[in-house]
Amino acid sequence: MLRRLALTAVVPLAVLAAAVPASTATATGSASSGPVPSAAPTSGPFAAARPALGPLPMPLPLPGFLDDGAGTGAGEADEARTRLTVSVENTGVPGADGTFELECGPTGGTHPEGQAACDRLAEAGATRAGRQELFRETPEGTMCTMIHGGDAFARIVGTWEGRAVDTTASRRDGCEIARWNSLVPVLPDVR
């Protein structure tokens, strides 16, 4: 344990020690009276590790600090990255067929139930299982009941929480019916 702690402290010190003498030697110029001592190891496993000298990287600014708090926070930025095109056909429900745009954060687009759809997407995005399962197609070879739920068909294309989405949904069997129902109100309720 003590050896690990010592190695943890030595590596950063060796890196800093290799960078500091080079910068102090140029700062003192020709007024220095001889070679600048180096704390960098000359033998052992750390002797070959020489960092590239140069400026240190700038830290990334946190949202809201540079614009006096007027920027978007992390939650708002995730929600704003949701933009979907939902195309639905053969539902048998008046006004449900067509192509609709859905934007979340703030809610916008031509989707007939935009706010409810955005709320459903946010609810699914709040859990890991929801993020993994919401738009995933039924895996090949899955045992599904042979219940025909109608000829409704939908395609969803766009971006959800920064991830690309390109999926289809139908009501051809029990698995697809359950999948369609999990996407209501993004997709119309045709039960």
XYZ file of C-alpha atoms in Angstrom, residues 1-184:
184
model
C 0.000 0.000 0.000
C 2.770 2.419 0.897
C 4.627 1.539 -2.301
C 1.517 2.267 -4.386
C 1.052 5.595 -2.614
C 4.695 6.520 -3.215
C 4.435 5.641 -6.927
C 1.233 7.645 -7.217
C 3.028 10.705 -5.833
C 6.300 10.217 -7.755
C 4.819 10.051 -11.262
C 3.100 13.488 -11.169
C 6.147 15.006 -9.458
C 8.441 13.616 -12.140
C 6.262 15.071 -14.874
C 6.144 18.467 -13.204
C 9.846 18.417 -12.446
C 10.653 17.763 -16.086
C 8.500 20.705 -17.222
C 9.485 23.260 -14.560
C 13.283 23.432 -15.155
C 12.760 24.092 -18.853
C 10.441 27.010 -18.153
C 12.614 28.491 -15.375
C 15.753 28.199 -17.485
C 14.233 30.323 -20.220
C 12.839 32.795 -17.694
C 16.214 33.466 -16.074
C 18.022 33.686 -19.431
C 21.810 34.111 -19.537
C 21.936 35.426 -15.956
C 21.912 31.887 -14.604
C 25.269 30.603 -13.465
C 25.374 27.079 -14.813
C 23.117 24.162 -15.558
C 19.681 24.017 -14.034
C 19.297 20.993 -11.741
C 16.586 18.564 -12.802
C 14.414 16.456 -10.537
C 13.513 14.152 -13.413
C 14.701 10.588 -12.883
C 17.777 9.619 -14.907
C 17.424 5.881 -14.352
C 14.649 3.454 -13.544
C 11.204 2.932 -15.056
C 10.346 6.652 -15.168
C 13.531 7.787 -16.911
C 12.120 7.269 -20.399
C 8.905 9.143 -19.670
C 9.465 12.675 -20.940
C 6.366 14.836 -21.254
C 5.899 16.999 -24.296
C 6.611 20.533 -23.202
C 4.087 23.158 -24.089
C 1.204 25.107 -22.648
C -1.175 23.362 -20.290
C -4.636 22.676 -21.724
C -7.353 25.144 -20.846
C -10.131 23.734 -18.642
C -13.564 23.490 -20.227
C -15.978 26.126 -18.927
C -19.013 24.901 -17.044
C -22.406 25.893 -18.471
C -23.738 29.114 -17.034
C -20.435 30.540 -15.784
C -19.380 32.520 -18.842
C -22.825 33.831 -19.748
C -23.873 34.991 -16.256
C -26.069 31.941 -15.671
C -28.197 32.552 -18.754
C -27.007 29.413 -20.563
C -28.646 26.047 -20.642
C -28.005 23.592 -17.881
C -27.187 19.924 -18.487
C -30.814 18.785 -18.291
C -31.989 21.429 -20.733
C -29.199 20.621 -23.164
C -30.177 16.916 -23.189
C -33.825 17.705 -23.781
C -33.024 20.195 -26.542
C -31.192 17.494 -28.453
C -34.464 15.652 -29.162
C -35.754 16.171 -32.682
C -37.769 13.384 -34.320
C -39.737 12.914 -37.521
C -42.615 10.494 -36.957
C -44.338 9.037 -40.050
C -47.501 7.016 -39.410
C -49.805 5.226 -41.848
C -52.779 2.824 -41.898
C -53.884 3.446 -38.306
C -57.561 3.777 -39.054
C -57.721 6.695 -36.623
C -58.796 10.026 -38.142
C -55.940 12.568 -38.071
C -53.376 10.045 -36.823
C -51.817 9.246 -40.198
C -49.199 11.593 -41.584
C -45.698 12.885 -40.973
C -45.129 14.918 -37.836
C -42.115 16.774 -36.448
C -41.426 16.554 -32.720
C -38.965 18.784 -30.862
C -38.453 18.750 -27.124
C -36.906 21.453 -24.970
C -38.905 23.600 -25.682
C -41.734 21.560 -27.144
C -42.323 22.339 -30.788
C -43.062 20.902 -34.181
C -46.274 19.634 -35.764
C -46.866 16.568 -33.563
C -50.519 16.568 -32.389
C -49.564 15.572 -28.824
C -46.165 17.266 -28.612
C -45.972 17.937 -24.874
C -47.249 14.479 -23.902
C -44.792 12.862 -26.352
C -41.884 14.878 -24.939
C -42.938 13.912 -21.418
C -42.976 10.210 -22.416
C -39.497 10.496 -23.953
C -38.191 12.245 -20.833
C -39.740 9.548 -18.625
C -38.065 6.792 -20.654
C -34.755 8.685 -20.712
C -34.732 8.931 -16.912
C -33.974 5.216 -16.531
C -31.165 3.176 -18.004
C -33.554 0.446 -19.144
C -35.749 3.040 -20.853
C -32.798 4.529 -22.725
C -31.772 1.083 -23.930
C -35.196 -0.334 -24.783
C -37.400 2.492 -26.051
C -36.411 2.460 -29.728
C -34.805 -0.993 -29.879
C -36.416 -3.307 -32.420
C -37.574 -6.752 -31.373
C -34.577 -9.090 -31.656
C -34.690 -11.721 -34.396
C -35.928 -15.086 -33.114
C -37.953 -13.658 -30.205
C -41.014 -15.750 -29.343
C -44.036 -13.476 -29.874
C -47.753 -14.170 -29.730
C -49.369 -14.341 -33.139
C -51.893 -11.591 -32.461
C -52.463 -9.231 -35.349
C -53.022 -5.713 -34.055
C -53.786 -4.067 -37.382
C -51.945 -2.691 -40.377
C -50.587 0.425 -38.672
C -46.973 1.179 -39.526
C -44.657 3.941 -38.281
C -41.125 5.108 -38.863
C -39.266 7.324 -36.415
C -36.097 9.082 -37.577
C -34.018 11.766 -35.861
C -32.162 12.378 -32.629
C -33.232 11.479 -29.099
C -31.074 12.730 -26.203
C -28.173 13.134 -28.617
C -28.447 9.593 -30.030
C -29.432 8.813 -33.608
C -32.790 7.088 -34.012
C -33.970 5.256 -37.120
C -36.581 2.621 -36.305
C -39.880 1.237 -37.509
C -42.865 -0.027 -35.556
C -45.897 -2.038 -36.548
C -48.671 -4.048 -34.893
C -48.027 -7.368 -36.693
C -47.568 -9.525 -33.547
C -47.666 -9.351 -29.748
C -44.087 -8.071 -29.400
C -44.625 -5.269 -31.901
C -47.966 -4.336 -30.336
C -46.260 -4.017 -26.933
C -43.481 -1.977 -28.508
C -45.973 0.342 -30.251
C -47.907 0.790 -26.994
C -44.693 1.700 -25.135
C -44.164 4.527 -27.645
C -47.634 6.064 -27.138
